[in-house]
mmCIF file of C-alpha atoms and ligand atoms in Angstrom:
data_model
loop_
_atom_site.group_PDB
_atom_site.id
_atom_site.type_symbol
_atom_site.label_atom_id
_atom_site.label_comp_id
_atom_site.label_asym_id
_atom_site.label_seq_id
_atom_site.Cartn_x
_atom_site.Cartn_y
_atom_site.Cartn_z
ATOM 1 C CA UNK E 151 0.000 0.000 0.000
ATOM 2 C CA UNK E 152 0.992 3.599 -0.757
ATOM 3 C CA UNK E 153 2.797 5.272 2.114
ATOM 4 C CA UNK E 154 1.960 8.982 2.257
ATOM 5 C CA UNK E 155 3.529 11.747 4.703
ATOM 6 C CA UNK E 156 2.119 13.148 7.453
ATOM 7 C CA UNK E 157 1.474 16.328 8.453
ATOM 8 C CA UNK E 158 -0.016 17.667 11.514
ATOM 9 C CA UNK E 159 -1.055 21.021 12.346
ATOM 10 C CA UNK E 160 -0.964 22.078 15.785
ATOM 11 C CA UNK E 161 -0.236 25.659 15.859
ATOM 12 C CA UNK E 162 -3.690 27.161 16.815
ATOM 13 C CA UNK E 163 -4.727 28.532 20.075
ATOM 14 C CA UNK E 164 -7.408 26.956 20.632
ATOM 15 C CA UNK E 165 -9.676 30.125 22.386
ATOM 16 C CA UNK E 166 -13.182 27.817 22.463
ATOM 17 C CA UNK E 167 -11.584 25.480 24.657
ATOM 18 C CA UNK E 168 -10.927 28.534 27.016
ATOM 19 C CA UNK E 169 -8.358 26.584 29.168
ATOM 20 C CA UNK E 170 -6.213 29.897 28.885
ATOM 21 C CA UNK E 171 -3.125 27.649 27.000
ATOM 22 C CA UNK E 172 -3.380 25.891 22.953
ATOM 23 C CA UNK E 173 -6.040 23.355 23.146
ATOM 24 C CA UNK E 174 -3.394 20.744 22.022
ATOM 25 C CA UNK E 175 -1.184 20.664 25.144
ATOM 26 C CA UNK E 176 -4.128 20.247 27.495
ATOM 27 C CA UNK E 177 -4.279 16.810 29.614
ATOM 28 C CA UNK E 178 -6.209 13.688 27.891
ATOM 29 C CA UNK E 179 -5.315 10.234 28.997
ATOM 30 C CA UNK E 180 -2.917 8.331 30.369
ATOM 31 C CA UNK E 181 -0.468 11.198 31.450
ATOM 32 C CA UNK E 182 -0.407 12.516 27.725
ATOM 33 C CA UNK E 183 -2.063 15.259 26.397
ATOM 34 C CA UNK E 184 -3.960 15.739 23.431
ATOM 35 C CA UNK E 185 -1.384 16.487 20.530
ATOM 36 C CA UNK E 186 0.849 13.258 22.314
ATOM 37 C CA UNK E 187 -2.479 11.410 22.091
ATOM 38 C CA UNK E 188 -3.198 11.983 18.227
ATOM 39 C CA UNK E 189 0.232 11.976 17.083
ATOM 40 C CA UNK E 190 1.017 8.286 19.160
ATOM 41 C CA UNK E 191 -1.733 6.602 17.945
ATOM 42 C CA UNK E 192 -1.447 7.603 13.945
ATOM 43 C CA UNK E 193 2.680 6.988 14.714
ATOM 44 C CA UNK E 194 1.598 3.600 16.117
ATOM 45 C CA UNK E 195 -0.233 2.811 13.043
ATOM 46 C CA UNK E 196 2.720 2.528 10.958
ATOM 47 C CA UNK E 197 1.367 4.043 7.838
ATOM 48 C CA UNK E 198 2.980 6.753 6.959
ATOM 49 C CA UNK E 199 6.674 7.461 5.061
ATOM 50 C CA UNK E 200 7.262 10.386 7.737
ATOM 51 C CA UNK E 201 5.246 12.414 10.499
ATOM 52 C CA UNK E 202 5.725 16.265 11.060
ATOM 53 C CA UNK E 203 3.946 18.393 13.586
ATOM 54 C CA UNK E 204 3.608 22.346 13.193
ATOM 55 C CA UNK E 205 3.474 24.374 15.876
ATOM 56 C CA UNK E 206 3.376 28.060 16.319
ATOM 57 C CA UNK E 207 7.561 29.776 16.124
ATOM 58 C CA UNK E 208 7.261 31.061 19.859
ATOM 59 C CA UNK E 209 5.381 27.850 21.372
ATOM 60 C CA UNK E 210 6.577 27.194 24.766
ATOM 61 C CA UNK E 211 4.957 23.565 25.724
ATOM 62 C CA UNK E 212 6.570 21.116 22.598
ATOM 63 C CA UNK E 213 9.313 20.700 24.136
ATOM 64 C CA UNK E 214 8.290 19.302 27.206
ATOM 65 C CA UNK E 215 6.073 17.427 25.052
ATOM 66 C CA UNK E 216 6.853 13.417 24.860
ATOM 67 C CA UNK E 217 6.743 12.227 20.727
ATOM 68 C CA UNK E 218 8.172 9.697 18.774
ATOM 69 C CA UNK E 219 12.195 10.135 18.006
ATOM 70 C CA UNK E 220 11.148 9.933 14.080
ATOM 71 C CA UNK E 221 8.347 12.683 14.300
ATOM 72 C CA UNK E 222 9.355 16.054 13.119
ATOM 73 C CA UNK E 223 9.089 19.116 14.810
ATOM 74 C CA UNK E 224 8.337 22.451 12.710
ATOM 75 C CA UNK E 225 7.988 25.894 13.897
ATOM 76 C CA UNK E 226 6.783 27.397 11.281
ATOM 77 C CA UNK E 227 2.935 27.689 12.294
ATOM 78 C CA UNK E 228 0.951 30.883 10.488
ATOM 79 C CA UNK E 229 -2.566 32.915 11.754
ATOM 80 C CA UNK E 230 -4.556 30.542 10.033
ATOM 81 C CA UNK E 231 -5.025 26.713 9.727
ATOM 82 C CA UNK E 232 -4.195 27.033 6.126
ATOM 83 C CA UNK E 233 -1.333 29.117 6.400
ATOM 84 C CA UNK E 234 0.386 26.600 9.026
ATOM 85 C CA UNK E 235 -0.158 23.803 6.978
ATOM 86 C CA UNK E 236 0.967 25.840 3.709
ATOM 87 C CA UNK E 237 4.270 26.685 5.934
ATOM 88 C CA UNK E 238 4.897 22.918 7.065
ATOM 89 C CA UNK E 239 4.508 21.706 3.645
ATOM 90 C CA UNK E 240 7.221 24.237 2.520
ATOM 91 C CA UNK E 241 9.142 23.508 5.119
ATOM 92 C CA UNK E 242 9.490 19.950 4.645
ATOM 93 C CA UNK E 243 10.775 19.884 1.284
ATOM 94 C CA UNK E 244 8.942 16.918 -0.168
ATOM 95 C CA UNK E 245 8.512 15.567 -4.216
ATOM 96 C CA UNK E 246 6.125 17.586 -4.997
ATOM 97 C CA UNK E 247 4.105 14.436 -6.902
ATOM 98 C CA UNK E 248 4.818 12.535 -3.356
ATOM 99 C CA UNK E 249 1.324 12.465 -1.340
ATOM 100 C CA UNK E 250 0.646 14.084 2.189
ATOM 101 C CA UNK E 251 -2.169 13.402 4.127
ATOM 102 C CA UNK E 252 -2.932 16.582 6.504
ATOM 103 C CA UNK E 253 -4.704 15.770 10.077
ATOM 104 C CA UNK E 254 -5.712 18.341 12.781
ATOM 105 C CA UNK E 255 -3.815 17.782 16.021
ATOM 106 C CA UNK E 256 -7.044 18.178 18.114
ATOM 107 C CA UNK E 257 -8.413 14.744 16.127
ATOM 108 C CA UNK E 258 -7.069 11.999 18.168
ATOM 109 C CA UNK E 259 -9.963 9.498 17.853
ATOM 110 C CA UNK E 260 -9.743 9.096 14.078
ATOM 111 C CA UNK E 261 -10.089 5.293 12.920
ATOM 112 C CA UNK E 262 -7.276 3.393 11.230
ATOM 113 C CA UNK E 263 -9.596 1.648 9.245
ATOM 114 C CA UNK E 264 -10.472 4.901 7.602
ATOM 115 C CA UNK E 265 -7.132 6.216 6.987
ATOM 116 C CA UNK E 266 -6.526 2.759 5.213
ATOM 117 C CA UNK E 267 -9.791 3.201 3.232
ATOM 118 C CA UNK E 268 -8.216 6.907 2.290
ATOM 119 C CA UNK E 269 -4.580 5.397 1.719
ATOM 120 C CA UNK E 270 -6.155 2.450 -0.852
ATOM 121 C CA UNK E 271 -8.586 5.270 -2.774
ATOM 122 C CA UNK E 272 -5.377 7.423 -3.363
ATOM 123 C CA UNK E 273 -3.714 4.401 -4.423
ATOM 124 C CA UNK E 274 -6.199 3.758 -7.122
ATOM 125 C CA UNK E 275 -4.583 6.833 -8.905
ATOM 126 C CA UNK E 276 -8.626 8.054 -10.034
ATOM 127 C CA UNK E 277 -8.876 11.144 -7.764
ATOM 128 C CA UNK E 278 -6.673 14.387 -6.762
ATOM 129 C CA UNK E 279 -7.115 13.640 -3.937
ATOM 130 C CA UNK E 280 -9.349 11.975 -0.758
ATOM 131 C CA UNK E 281 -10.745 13.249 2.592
ATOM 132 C CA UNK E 282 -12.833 11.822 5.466
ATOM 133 C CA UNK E 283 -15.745 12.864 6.136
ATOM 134 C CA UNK E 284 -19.276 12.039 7.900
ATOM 135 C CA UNK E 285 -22.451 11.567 7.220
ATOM 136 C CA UNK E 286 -25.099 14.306 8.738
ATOM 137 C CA UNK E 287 -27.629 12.532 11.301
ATOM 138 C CA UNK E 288 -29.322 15.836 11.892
ATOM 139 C CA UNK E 289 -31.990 17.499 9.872
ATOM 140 C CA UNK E 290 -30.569 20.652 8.586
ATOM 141 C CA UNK E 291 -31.854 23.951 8.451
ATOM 142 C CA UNK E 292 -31.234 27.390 6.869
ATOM 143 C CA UNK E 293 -31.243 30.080 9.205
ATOM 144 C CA UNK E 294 -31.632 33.396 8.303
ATOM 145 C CA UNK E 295 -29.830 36.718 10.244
ATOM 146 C CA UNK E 296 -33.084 36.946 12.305
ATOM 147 C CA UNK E 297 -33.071 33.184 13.507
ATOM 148 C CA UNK E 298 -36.037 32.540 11.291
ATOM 149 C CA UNK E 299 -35.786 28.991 9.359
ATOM 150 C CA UNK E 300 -35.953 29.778 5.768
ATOM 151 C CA UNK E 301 -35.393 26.340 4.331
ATOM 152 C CA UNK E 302 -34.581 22.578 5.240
ATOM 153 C CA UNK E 303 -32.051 21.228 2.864
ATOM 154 C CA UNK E 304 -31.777 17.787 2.213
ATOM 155 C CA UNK E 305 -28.801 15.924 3.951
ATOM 156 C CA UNK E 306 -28.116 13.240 2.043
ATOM 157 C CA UNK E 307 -26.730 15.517 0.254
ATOM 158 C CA UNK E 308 -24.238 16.760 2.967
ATOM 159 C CA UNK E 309 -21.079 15.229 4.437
ATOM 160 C CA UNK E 310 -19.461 16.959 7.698
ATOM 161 C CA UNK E 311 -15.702 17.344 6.697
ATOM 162 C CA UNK E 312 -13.406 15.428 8.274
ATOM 163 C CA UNK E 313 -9.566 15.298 8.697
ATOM 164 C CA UNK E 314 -7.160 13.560 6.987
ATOM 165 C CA UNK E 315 -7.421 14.635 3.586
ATOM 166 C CA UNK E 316 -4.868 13.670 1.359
ATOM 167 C CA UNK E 317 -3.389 15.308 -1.459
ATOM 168 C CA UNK E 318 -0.448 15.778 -3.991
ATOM 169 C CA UNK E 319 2.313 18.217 -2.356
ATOM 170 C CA UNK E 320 2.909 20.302 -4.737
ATOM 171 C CA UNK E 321 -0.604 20.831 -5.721
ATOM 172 C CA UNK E 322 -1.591 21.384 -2.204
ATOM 173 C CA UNK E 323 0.817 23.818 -2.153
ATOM 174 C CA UNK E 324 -0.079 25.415 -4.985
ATOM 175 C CA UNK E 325 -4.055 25.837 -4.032
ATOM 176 C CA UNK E 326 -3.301 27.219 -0.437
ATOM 177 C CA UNK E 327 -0.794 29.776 -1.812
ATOM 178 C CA UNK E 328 -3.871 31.813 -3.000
ATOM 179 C CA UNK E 329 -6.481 30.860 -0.404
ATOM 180 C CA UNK E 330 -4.312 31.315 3.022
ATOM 181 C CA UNK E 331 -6.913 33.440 4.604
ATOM 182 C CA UNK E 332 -9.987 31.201 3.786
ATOM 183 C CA UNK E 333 -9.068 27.636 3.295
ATOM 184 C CA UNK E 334 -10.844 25.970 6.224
ATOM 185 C CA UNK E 335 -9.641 22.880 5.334
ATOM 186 C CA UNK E 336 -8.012 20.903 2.666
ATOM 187 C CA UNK E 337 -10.144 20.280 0.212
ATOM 188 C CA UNK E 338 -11.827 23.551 -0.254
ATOM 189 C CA UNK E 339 -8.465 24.908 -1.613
ATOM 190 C CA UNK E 340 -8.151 22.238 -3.711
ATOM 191 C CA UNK E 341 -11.951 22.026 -4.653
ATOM 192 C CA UNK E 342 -11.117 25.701 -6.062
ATOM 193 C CA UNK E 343 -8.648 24.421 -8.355
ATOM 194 C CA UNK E 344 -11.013 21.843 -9.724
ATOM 195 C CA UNK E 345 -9.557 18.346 -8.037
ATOM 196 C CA UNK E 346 -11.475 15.290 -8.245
ATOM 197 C CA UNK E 347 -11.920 14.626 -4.607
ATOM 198 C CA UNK E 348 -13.065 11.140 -3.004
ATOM 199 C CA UNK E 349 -15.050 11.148 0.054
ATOM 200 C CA UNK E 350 -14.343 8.669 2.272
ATOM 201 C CA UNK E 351 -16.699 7.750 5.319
ATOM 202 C CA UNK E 352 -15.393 7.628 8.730
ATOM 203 C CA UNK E 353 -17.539 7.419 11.778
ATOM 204 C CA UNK E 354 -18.757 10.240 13.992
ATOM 205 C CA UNK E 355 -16.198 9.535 16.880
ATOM 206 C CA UNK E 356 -13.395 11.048 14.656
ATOM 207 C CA UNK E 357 -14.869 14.694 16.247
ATOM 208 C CA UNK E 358 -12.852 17.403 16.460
ATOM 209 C CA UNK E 359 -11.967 18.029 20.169
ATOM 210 C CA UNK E 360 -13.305 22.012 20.212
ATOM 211 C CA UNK E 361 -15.139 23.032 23.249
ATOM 212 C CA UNK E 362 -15.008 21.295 26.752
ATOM 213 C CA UNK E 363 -17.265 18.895 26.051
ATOM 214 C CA UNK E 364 -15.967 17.020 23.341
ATOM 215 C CA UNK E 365 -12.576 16.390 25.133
ATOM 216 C CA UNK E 366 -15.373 14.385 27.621
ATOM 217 C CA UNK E 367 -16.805 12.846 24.621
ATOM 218 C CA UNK E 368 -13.098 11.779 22.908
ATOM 219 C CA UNK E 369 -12.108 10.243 25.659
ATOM 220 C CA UNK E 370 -15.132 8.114 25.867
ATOM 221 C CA UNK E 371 -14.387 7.448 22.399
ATOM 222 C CA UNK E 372 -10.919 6.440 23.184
ATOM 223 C CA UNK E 373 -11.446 4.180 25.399
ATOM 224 C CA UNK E 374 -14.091 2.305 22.763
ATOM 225 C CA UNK E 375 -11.698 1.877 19.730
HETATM 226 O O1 LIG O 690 -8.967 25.862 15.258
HETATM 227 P P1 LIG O 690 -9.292 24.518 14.695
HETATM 228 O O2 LIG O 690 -9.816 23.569 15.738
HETATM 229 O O3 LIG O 690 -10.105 24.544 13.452
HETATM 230 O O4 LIG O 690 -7.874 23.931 14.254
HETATM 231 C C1 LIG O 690 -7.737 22.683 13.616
HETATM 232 C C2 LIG O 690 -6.276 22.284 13.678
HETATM 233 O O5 LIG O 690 -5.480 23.254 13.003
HETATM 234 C C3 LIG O 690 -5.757 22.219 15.131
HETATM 235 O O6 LIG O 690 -4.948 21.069 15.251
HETATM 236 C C4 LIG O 690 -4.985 23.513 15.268
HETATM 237 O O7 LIG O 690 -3.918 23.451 16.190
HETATM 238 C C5 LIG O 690 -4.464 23.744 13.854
HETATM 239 N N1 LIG O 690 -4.205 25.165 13.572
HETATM 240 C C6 LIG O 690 -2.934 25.552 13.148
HETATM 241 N N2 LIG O 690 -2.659 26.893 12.930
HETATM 242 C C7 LIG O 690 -3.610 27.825 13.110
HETATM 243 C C8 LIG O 690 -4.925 27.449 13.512
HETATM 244 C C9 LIG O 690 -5.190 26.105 13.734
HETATM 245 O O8 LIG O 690 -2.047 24.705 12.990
HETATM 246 N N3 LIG O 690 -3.302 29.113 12.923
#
């Protein structure tokens, strides 16, 4: 199976989680916190060609973090999402036809199973590239400015965007260069461009730890998978 790169972005701050310090250095389980959590268990799944980590140029908690000797460390981290990862994917010098998959620091629940379903569409060599992503359970609703429903859409329609999401380097590169103050994710850069794009599913549980209650909720994921 194709071995991709791995990058991880971990240079945000984190405010929703209102801890006062980056979500990503916060406790989670067994004496490691979050970032050691996510980036042990996707190290531990042996299947990736290399692992980096960006983190902000004046963070003060890395180094007393505990990560794998082979995981990279880059300071390079930028305002937004985007241009962090834009930064670390400069920074690491890659092929540019060599593929990285990007996946947020505060994910640490993600399934193996579902990188390996992302991994083997890549591998196919159809798509520009593959994310993960859920499927909605809720109804959805348009809301207008006066919180006023003005439409339900239907939501089979909709997937809730996951992380990783795997492209070509260079191309990645390329996409974000123009889009480093609105690329929420990925894809959307690269969805701009015109890449074919796979959607892979991955369960709920792969949540994004945000506010104080999902870090509850992870770790009762955790503890399931
Ligand atoms: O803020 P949000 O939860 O959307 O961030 C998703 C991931 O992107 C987190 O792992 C966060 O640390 C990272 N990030 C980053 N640089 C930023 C903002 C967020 O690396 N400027």
């Amino acid at each position: 199976m194709l071995k991709p790169h791995l990058l991880i972005p971990a240079a945000g701050v984190g405010s929703r989680m209102k801890i006062g310090y980056p979500k990503q250095y916060m406790p989670f389980v067994d004496d490691r916190n979050l970032l050691e959590t996510t980036v042990w268990r996707l190290s531990e799944m042996t299947l990736f060609a290399s692992i980096a980590v960006v983190v902000s140029t004046d963070d003060a908690y890395i180094d007393h973090c505990d990560l794998p000797q082979s995981v990279r460390v880059l300071r390079c981290g930028g305002k937004t999402r985007a241009q962090s990862v834009y930064n670390g994917l400069k920074a690491l010098e890659l092929k540019g036809d060599e593929w990285v998959l990007v996946h947020d620091a505060a994910r640490p629940c993600v399934s193996k199973q579902a990188i390996c379903r992302l991994i083997e569409r890549l591998d196919l060599g159809d798509v520009d590239g593959a994310i993960l992503a859920s499927p909605v359970v809720d109804t959805l609703k348009i809301v207008n400015e006066a919180g006023l429903i003005e439409q339900t859409v239907n939501r089979e329609l909709y997937r809730s965007a996951q992380t990783p999401q795997g492209f070509h380097v260079q191309a990645l590169i390329h996409a974000l260069a123009d889009r480093l103050q609105t690329a929420t994710d990925e894809a959307s850069a690269m969805e701009a461009v015109g890449a074919k794009i796979a959607v892979i599913d991955s369960p709920v549980s792969n949540i994004k730890v945000t506010h104080p209650d999902d870090a509850l909720l992870a770790k009762f994921f955790l503890q399931s998978i």
